[in-house]
């Protein structure tokens, strides 16, 4: 029988973000108490901190539960899919996008790719398209976060729990965990959104967010740091979209933090490539270089990206941020895709085989086509 995974606070995966959020909010509360004691616009900092920490705990546990259940349900199929449908650049991008959308995690997809490359089931050249496609696939969750699906979170929780407890089929129980994870994710975001609502009228915080909107690099740094702590770019963007829906985060600030999340997500990939084959290391370095390069371009054209978000996303800021992320990632792939062959050769020179020999071209196991 499949059991609900325990919340392993000792592992640090959930403890670090909760402690960081709690300390940050308590520090802000202390400063606010000194600067504006009893002020009519000062929020109840204890209620706000409890709401944010509680919502964040539900959200992160939902992400962990959802990711684990999806990997259990589709892990082997996803590995087979990655190994089979990467015959050319476009197919590799599409495969990476589909697998990431199915697993709801670009980090899981890329770590899986590195493992396949290390095992010789995927060539380094094939992995490049999958890595780029994973950035597109992760935008699906952002588009969902920008909807009002959180209204139905209690129904998802009830349905997921029922599917997990009542049926005897292991497949149905796993499906119940998936639905329960989705419900926890959206319910956690709803709790966070309700908790931070008073910040809309708190002038110091509004001015801080306005400063982030004016300083793109500051927003990028905040987004990257938050993603490293939360260990999920989807979590960072989801929280940013939730704050935007409350009128707390502006479109420029949201886009800046979204760009930072694209950098922060590279940490897991680099850690996964440690101790792997040279080809796997090249895949990890490509992910880092691709995200850094596209984010640099995104910073330069942040204003244009915001304008496109406004045109394509409608009147809601949260949808504009989600659409801007889609545009950013699709444009980044389109910009880099024609040059993957040159990039692959450059990385092969940068990270040669252990013998010091630079490979003549992409190689792989018999029957696995190279990326063309």
Short mmCIF file of C-alpha atoms in Angstrom, two decimals:
data_model
loop_
_atom_site.label_atom_id
_atom_site.label_comp_id
_atom_site.label_asym_id
_atom_site.label_seq_id
_atom_site.Cartn_x
_atom_site.Cartn_y
_atom_site.Cartn_z
CA UNK A 1 0.00 0.00 0.00
CA UNK A 2 1.27 3.44 -0.90
CA UNK A 3 1.59 5.65 2.15
CA UNK A 4 1.64 9.39 2.51
CA UNK A 5 5.30 10.40 2.69
CA UNK A 6 6.36 11.82 6.02
CA UNK A 7 7.40 15.44 6.33
CA UNK A 8 11.12 15.00 6.91
CA UNK A 9 12.04 18.30 8.54
CA UNK A 10 15.41 16.89 9.58
CA UNK A 11 16.41 16.58 5.92
CA UNK A 12 16.41 20.34 5.63
CA UNK A 13 14.25 20.43 2.49
CA UNK A 14 11.27 21.90 4.33
CA UNK A 15 12.99 23.19 7.46
CA UNK A 16 15.28 25.72 5.76
CA UNK A 17 12.57 27.64 3.89
CA UNK A 18 10.29 27.67 6.93
CA UNK A 19 13.02 28.95 9.24
CA UNK A 20 14.14 31.52 6.66
CA UNK A 21 10.59 32.77 6.14
CA UNK A 22 9.93 32.89 9.87
CA UNK A 23 13.13 34.80 10.67
CA UNK A 24 12.57 37.26 7.85
CA UNK A 25 9.02 37.99 8.94
CA UNK A 26 9.95 38.26 12.63
CA UNK A 27 12.77 40.68 11.75
CA UNK A 28 10.41 42.76 9.64
CA UNK A 29 7.89 42.72 12.47
CA UNK A 30 10.48 43.96 14.97
CA UNK A 31 11.54 46.81 12.69
CA UNK A 32 7.95 47.73 11.98
CA UNK A 33 7.09 47.73 15.68
CA UNK A 34 9.84 50.29 16.29
CA UNK A 35 9.09 52.50 13.31
CA UNK A 36 5.30 52.46 13.38
CA UNK A 37 4.03 51.21 16.76
CA UNK A 38 0.30 50.79 16.73
CA UNK A 39 0.00 52.54 13.39
CA UNK A 40 -3.42 52.17 11.73
CA UNK A 41 -1.86 50.69 8.58
CA UNK A 42 0.57 48.37 10.38
CA UNK A 43 -0.44 44.70 9.89
CA UNK A 44 -0.74 42.21 12.70
CA UNK A 45 2.73 40.78 12.22
CA UNK A 46 2.14 37.67 14.34
CA UNK A 47 -0.95 36.67 12.34
CA UNK A 48 0.85 37.46 9.10
CA UNK A 49 3.90 35.38 10.06
CA UNK A 50 1.78 32.43 11.18
CA UNK A 51 -0.27 32.56 8.00
CA UNK A 52 2.74 32.75 5.69
CA UNK A 53 4.70 30.01 7.49
CA UNK A 54 1.65 27.74 7.64
CA UNK A 55 0.79 28.32 4.00
CA UNK A 56 4.39 27.81 2.97
CA UNK A 57 4.52 24.51 4.87
CA UNK A 58 1.37 23.28 3.10
CA UNK A 59 2.63 24.49 -0.26
CA UNK A 60 6.09 22.91 0.01
CA UNK A 61 4.70 19.66 1.33
CA UNK A 62 2.23 19.64 -1.56
CA UNK A 63 5.10 20.15 -4.02
CA UNK A 64 7.06 17.30 -2.40
CA UNK A 65 4.03 15.01 -2.36
CA UNK A 66 3.08 15.84 -5.96
CA UNK A 67 6.61 15.38 -7.26
CA UNK A 68 7.03 12.04 -5.49
CA UNK A 69 3.68 10.72 -6.69
CA UNK A 70 4.27 11.80 -10.27
CA UNK A 71 7.73 10.22 -10.28
CA UNK A 72 6.22 7.00 -8.94
CA UNK A 73 3.46 7.05 -11.55
CA UNK A 74 5.49 8.11 -14.57
CA UNK A 75 9.17 7.83 -13.65
CA UNK A 76 10.04 4.77 -15.72
CA UNK A 77 7.83 5.88 -18.62
CA UNK A 78 9.42 9.34 -18.53
CA UNK A 79 12.92 7.85 -18.68
CA UNK A 80 11.94 5.69 -21.64
CA UNK A 81 10.26 8.68 -23.32
CA UNK A 82 13.39 10.78 -22.89
CA UNK A 83 15.60 8.07 -24.32
CA UNK A 84 13.40 7.38 -27.36
CA UNK A 85 11.99 10.70 -28.56
CA UNK A 86 15.11 12.84 -28.91
CA UNK A 87 16.02 12.10 -32.51
CA UNK A 88 16.48 15.77 -33.45
CA UNK A 89 16.65 19.18 -31.86
CA UNK A 90 12.94 20.00 -32.10
CA UNK A 91 11.89 16.54 -30.87
CA UNK A 92 14.28 16.85 -27.93
CA UNK A 93 12.84 20.24 -26.94
CA UNK A 94 9.29 18.91 -27.19
CA UNK A 95 10.20 15.83 -25.17
CA UNK A 96 11.77 17.93 -22.41
CA UNK A 97 8.71 20.19 -22.28
CA UNK A 98 6.23 17.28 -22.11
CA UNK A 99 8.15 15.35 -19.46
CA UNK A 100 8.64 18.46 -17.31
CA UNK A 101 4.96 19.37 -17.54
CA UNK A 102 4.06 15.78 -16.57
CA UNK A 103 6.49 15.65 -13.64
CA UNK A 104 5.88 19.30 -12.64
CA UNK A 105 9.59 19.88 -12.10
CA UNK A 106 12.34 20.99 -14.44
CA UNK A 107 14.93 19.96 -11.84
CA UNK A 108 13.62 16.39 -11.78
CA UNK A 109 13.69 16.24 -15.58
CA UNK A 110 17.23 17.58 -15.87
CA UNK A 111 18.54 15.37 -13.05
CA UNK A 112 16.96 12.44 -14.90
CA UNK A 113 18.65 13.57 -18.13
CA UNK A 114 22.03 13.73 -16.41
CA UNK A 115 21.51 10.20 -15.08
CA UNK A 116 20.60 8.95 -18.57
CA UNK A 117 23.64 10.65 -20.10
CA UNK A 118 25.87 9.17 -17.41
CA UNK A 119 24.42 5.72 -18.12
CA UNK A 120 25.02 6.10 -21.87
CA UNK A 121 21.30 5.95 -22.72
CA UNK A 122 21.28 9.52 -23.99
CA UNK A 123 24.04 11.40 -25.75
CA UNK A 124 25.29 14.75 -24.53
CA UNK A 125 24.13 16.41 -27.76
CA UNK A 126 20.63 14.97 -27.37
CA UNK A 127 20.41 16.24 -23.82
CA UNK A 128 20.76 19.89 -24.86
CA UNK A 129 17.33 20.04 -26.46
CA UNK A 130 15.72 18.27 -23.50
CA UNK A 131 17.31 20.73 -21.07
CA UNK A 132 15.96 23.69 -23.04
CA UNK A 133 12.53 22.08 -23.37
CA UNK A 134 12.34 21.60 -19.60
CA UNK A 135 12.37 25.38 -19.19
CA UNK A 136 9.28 25.58 -21.38
CA UNK A 137 7.54 22.73 -19.56
CA UNK A 138 7.91 24.39 -16.17
CA UNK A 139 5.79 27.34 -17.33
CA UNK A 140 2.67 25.13 -17.30
CA UNK A 141 2.52 25.29 -13.49
CA UNK A 142 2.91 29.09 -13.63
CA UNK A 143 -0.07 29.37 -15.97
CA UNK A 144 -2.10 27.24 -13.55
CA UNK A 145 -1.00 29.37 -10.58
CA UNK A 146 -2.34 32.42 -12.43
CA UNK A 147 -5.86 30.93 -12.54
CA UNK A 148 -8.42 30.88 -9.73
CA UNK A 149 -7.97 27.15 -9.21
CA UNK A 150 -7.21 27.80 -5.54
CA UNK A 151 -10.96 28.28 -5.01
CA UNK A 152 -11.41 24.57 -5.61
CA UNK A 153 -8.44 23.45 -3.49
CA UNK A 154 -10.67 21.99 -0.72
CA UNK A 155 -12.47 19.84 -3.29
CA UNK A 156 -9.13 18.61 -4.65
CA UNK A 157 -8.01 17.76 -1.12
CA UNK A 158 -11.18 15.77 -0.44
CA UNK A 159 -11.04 14.01 -3.82
CA UNK A 160 -7.35 13.17 -3.47
CA UNK A 161 -7.77 11.80 0.04
CA UNK A 162 -10.75 9.71 -1.07
CA UNK A 163 -8.88 8.29 -4.05
CA UNK A 164 -5.92 7.42 -1.87
CA UNK A 165 -7.83 5.80 1.01
CA UNK A 166 -10.88 4.09 -0.52
CA UNK A 167 -9.72 2.17 -3.66
CA UNK A 168 -7.56 -0.93 -3.39
CA UNK A 169 -5.78 -0.32 -6.69
CA UNK A 170 -2.19 0.97 -6.23
CA UNK A 171 -2.60 3.04 -9.39
CA UNK A 172 -5.72 4.74 -8.01
CA UNK A 173 -3.95 5.43 -4.72
CA UNK A 174 -1.05 7.03 -6.55
CA UNK A 175 -3.50 9.14 -8.55
CA UNK A 176 -5.04 10.17 -5.24
CA UNK A 177 -1.64 11.37 -4.04
CA UNK A 178 -1.25 13.43 -7.22
CA UNK A 179 -4.64 15.11 -6.73
CA UNK A 180 -3.95 15.59 -3.02
CA UNK A 181 -0.58 17.19 -3.82
CA UNK A 182 -2.20 19.60 -6.29
CA UNK A 183 -4.82 20.49 -3.68
CA UNK A 184 -2.16 21.17 -1.04
CA UNK A 185 -0.16 23.34 -3.44
CA UNK A 186 -3.11 25.57 -4.28
CA UNK A 187 -4.49 25.58 -0.74
CA UNK A 188 -1.08 26.63 0.59
CA UNK A 189 -0.91 29.46 -1.94
CA UNK A 190 -4.40 30.54 -0.93
CA UNK A 191 -3.37 30.66 2.74
CA UNK A 192 -0.28 32.72 1.85
CA UNK A 193 -2.36 35.09 -0.28
CA UNK A 194 -4.85 35.68 2.53
CA UNK A 195 -2.06 36.19 5.08
CA UNK A 196 -0.17 38.82 3.06
CA UNK A 197 -3.26 40.78 2.01
CA UNK A 198 -2.70 43.49 4.70
CA UNK A 199 0.69 44.30 3.13
CA UNK A 200 -1.12 45.98 0.22
CA UNK A 201 -1.81 48.96 2.49
CA UNK A 202 1.50 48.95 4.37
CA UNK A 203 3.53 51.78 2.87
CA UNK A 204 7.07 50.55 3.77
CA UNK A 205 6.48 47.19 2.12
CA UNK A 206 4.81 48.78 -0.90
CA UNK A 207 7.85 51.06 -1.30
CA UNK A 208 10.18 48.05 -0.99
CA UNK A 209 8.35 46.21 -3.77
CA UNK A 210 8.36 49.36 -5.89
CA UNK A 211 12.14 49.50 -5.48
CA UNK A 212 12.42 45.89 -6.63
CA UNK A 213 10.39 46.82 -9.70
CA UNK A 214 12.75 49.67 -10.51
CA UNK A 215 15.91 47.64 -9.90
CA UNK A 216 15.77 44.53 -12.10
CA UNK A 217 19.07 43.14 -10.78
CA UNK A 218 17.78 43.31 -7.21
CA UNK A 219 14.68 41.40 -8.22
CA UNK A 220 16.77 38.80 -10.03
CA UNK A 221 18.93 38.33 -6.93
CA UNK A 222 15.86 37.91 -4.70
CA UNK A 223 14.32 35.38 -7.10
CA UNK A 224 17.54 33.38 -7.37
CA UNK A 225 18.07 33.30 -3.60
CA UNK A 226 14.45 32.30 -2.94
CA UNK A 227 14.75 29.45 -5.46
CA UNK A 228 17.96 28.16 -3.89
CA UNK A 229 16.27 28.14 -0.46
CA UNK A 230 12.97 26.66 -1.67
CA UNK A 231 14.74 24.30 -4.11
CA UNK A 232 12.05 24.89 -6.71
CA UNK A 233 11.67 27.58 -9.34
CA UNK A 234 7.96 26.70 -9.61
CA UNK A 235 7.58 27.42 -5.88
CA UNK A 236 9.24 30.82 -6.25
CA UNK A 237 7.16 31.82 -9.27
CA UNK A 238 4.00 30.50 -7.61
CA UNK A 239 4.56 32.70 -4.56
CA UNK A 240 5.41 35.69 -6.78
CA UNK A 241 2.18 35.18 -8.74
CA UNK A 242 0.23 34.90 -5.49
CA UNK A 243 1.69 38.19 -4.25
CA UNK A 244 0.88 39.77 -7.61
CA UNK A 245 -2.74 38.62 -7.34
CA UNK A 246 -2.95 40.54 -4.05
CA UNK A 247 -1.62 43.70 -5.69
CA UNK A 248 1.63 43.50 -3.71
CA UNK A 249 4.08 42.64 -6.51
CA UNK A 250 4.11 44.72 -9.68
CA UNK A 251 4.67 43.34 -13.18
CA UNK A 252 8.33 44.55 -13.43
CA UNK A 253 9.16 43.16 -9.97
CA UNK A 254 7.45 39.86 -10.78
CA UNK A 255 9.33 39.47 -14.04
CA UNK A 256 12.65 40.27 -12.35
CA UNK A 257 12.09 37.64 -9.65
CA UNK A 258 10.92 35.15 -12.27
CA UNK A 259 14.21 35.66 -14.12
CA UNK A 260 16.10 35.09 -10.89
CA UNK A 261 14.24 31.81 -10.35
CA UNK A 262 15.62 30.60 -13.69
CA UNK A 263 19.14 31.02 -12.28
CA UNK A 264 18.44 29.56 -8.84
CA UNK A 265 17.09 26.31 -10.30
CA UNK A 266 20.53 25.49 -11.75
CA UNK A 267 21.92 24.60 -8.32
CA UNK A 268 20.22 21.18 -8.20
CA UNK A 269 21.47 20.41 -11.71
CA UNK A 270 25.06 21.24 -10.88
CA UNK A 271 24.93 19.15 -7.70
CA UNK A 272 23.45 16.23 -9.66
CA UNK A 273 26.36 16.32 -12.14
CA UNK A 274 29.05 16.03 -9.44
CA UNK A 275 30.84 12.69 -9.73
CA UNK A 276 29.17 11.85 -13.04
CA UNK A 277 30.74 11.23 -16.44
CA UNK A 278 32.26 14.08 -18.45
CA UNK A 279 29.21 14.06 -20.76
CA UNK A 280 26.88 14.44 -17.77
CA UNK A 281 29.00 17.32 -16.45
CA UNK A 282 28.72 19.02 -19.84
CA UNK A 283 24.92 18.72 -19.66
CA UNK A 284 24.89 20.38 -16.25
CA UNK A 285 27.16 23.18 -17.43
CA UNK A 286 24.98 23.72 -20.48
CA UNK A 287 21.92 24.17 -18.27
CA UNK A 288 23.76 26.77 -16.19
CA UNK A 289 25.15 28.59 -19.24
CA UNK A 290 21.83 28.51 -21.09
CA UNK A 291 19.89 29.95 -18.15
CA UNK A 292 22.52 32.59 -17.35
CA UNK A 293 22.70 33.66 -20.99
CA UNK A 294 18.96 33.89 -21.54
CA UNK A 295 18.43 35.68 -18.21
CA UNK A 296 21.08 38.24 -19.20
CA UNK A 297 19.13 38.89 -22.41
CA UNK A 298 15.90 38.97 -20.40
CA UNK A 299 17.30 41.65 -18.09
CA UNK A 300 18.22 43.83 -21.06
CA UNK A 301 14.76 43.45 -22.58
CA UNK A 302 12.77 43.34 -19.31
CA UNK A 303 10.65 46.33 -20.33
CA UNK A 304 9.72 44.74 -23.66
CA UNK A 305 8.98 41.45 -21.88
CA UNK A 306 6.63 43.29 -19.52
CA UNK A 307 4.91 44.96 -22.47
CA UNK A 308 4.33 41.59 -24.15
CA UNK A 309 2.99 40.22 -20.89
CA UNK A 310 0.48 43.06 -20.73
CA UNK A 311 -0.64 42.53 -24.32
CA UNK A 312 -0.94 38.74 -24.13
CA UNK A 313 -1.88 38.27 -20.48
CA UNK A 314 -4.89 40.55 -20.21
CA UNK A 315 -5.57 42.87 -17.30
CA UNK A 316 -4.45 40.68 -14.39
CA UNK A 317 -0.85 41.09 -13.26
CA UNK A 318 -0.55 37.45 -12.20
CA UNK A 319 -1.46 36.27 -15.72
CA UNK A 320 0.89 38.83 -17.24
CA UNK A 321 3.80 37.41 -15.21
CA UNK A 322 2.92 33.83 -16.17
CA UNK A 323 2.61 34.71 -19.86
CA UNK A 324 5.86 36.70 -19.73
CA UNK A 325 7.61 33.57 -18.40
CA UNK A 326 6.23 31.53 -21.32
CA UNK A 327 7.38 34.15 -23.83
CA UNK A 328 10.80 34.40 -22.19
CA UNK A 329 11.47 30.65 -22.21
CA UNK A 330 10.12 30.01 -25.71
CA UNK A 331 12.14 32.94 -27.07
CA UNK A 332 15.27 31.72 -25.28
CA UNK A 333 14.95 28.26 -26.84
CA UNK A 334 14.31 29.73 -30.29
CA UNK A 335 17.38 31.94 -29.94
CA UNK A 336 19.78 29.19 -28.85
CA UNK A 337 18.42 26.12 -30.67
CA UNK A 338 20.12 26.78 -34.05
CA UNK A 339 23.53 26.99 -32.33
CA UNK A 340 23.38 23.84 -30.17
CA UNK A 341 25.89 22.06 -32.41
CA UNK A 342 28.47 24.82 -31.92
CA UNK A 343 27.72 24.96 -28.19
CA UNK A 344 28.14 21.19 -27.87
CA UNK A 345 31.56 21.31 -29.54
CA UNK A 346 32.64 24.22 -27.33
CA UNK A 347 31.65 22.33 -24.18
CA UNK A 348 33.47 19.23 -25.41
CA UNK A 349 36.63 21.32 -25.68
CA UNK A 350 36.00 22.89 -22.28
CA UNK A 351 35.34 19.52 -20.62
CA UNK A 352 37.31 16.91 -22.61
CA UNK A 353 37.22 13.19 -21.97
CA UNK A 354 39.31 11.93 -19.05
CA UNK A 355 42.02 10.95 -21.50
CA UNK A 356 42.20 14.60 -22.57
CA UNK A 357 40.89 13.74 -26.03
CA UNK A 358 38.23 16.04 -27.42
CA UNK A 359 35.41 13.96 -29.00
CA UNK A 360 35.12 14.29 -32.76
CA UNK A 361 31.33 14.37 -32.58
CA UNK A 362 28.36 13.35 -30.43
CA UNK A 363 28.47 9.68 -29.61
CA UNK A 364 26.09 7.31 -27.96
CA UNK A 365 25.14 3.69 -27.57
CA UNK A 366 24.21 1.62 -30.63
CA UNK A 367 20.73 2.33 -31.89
CA UNK A 368 20.52 5.80 -30.32
CA UNK A 369 20.61 8.51 -32.98
CA UNK A 370 22.66 11.61 -32.47
CA UNK A 371 21.05 15.03 -32.29
CA UNK A 372 20.73 16.55 -35.72
#
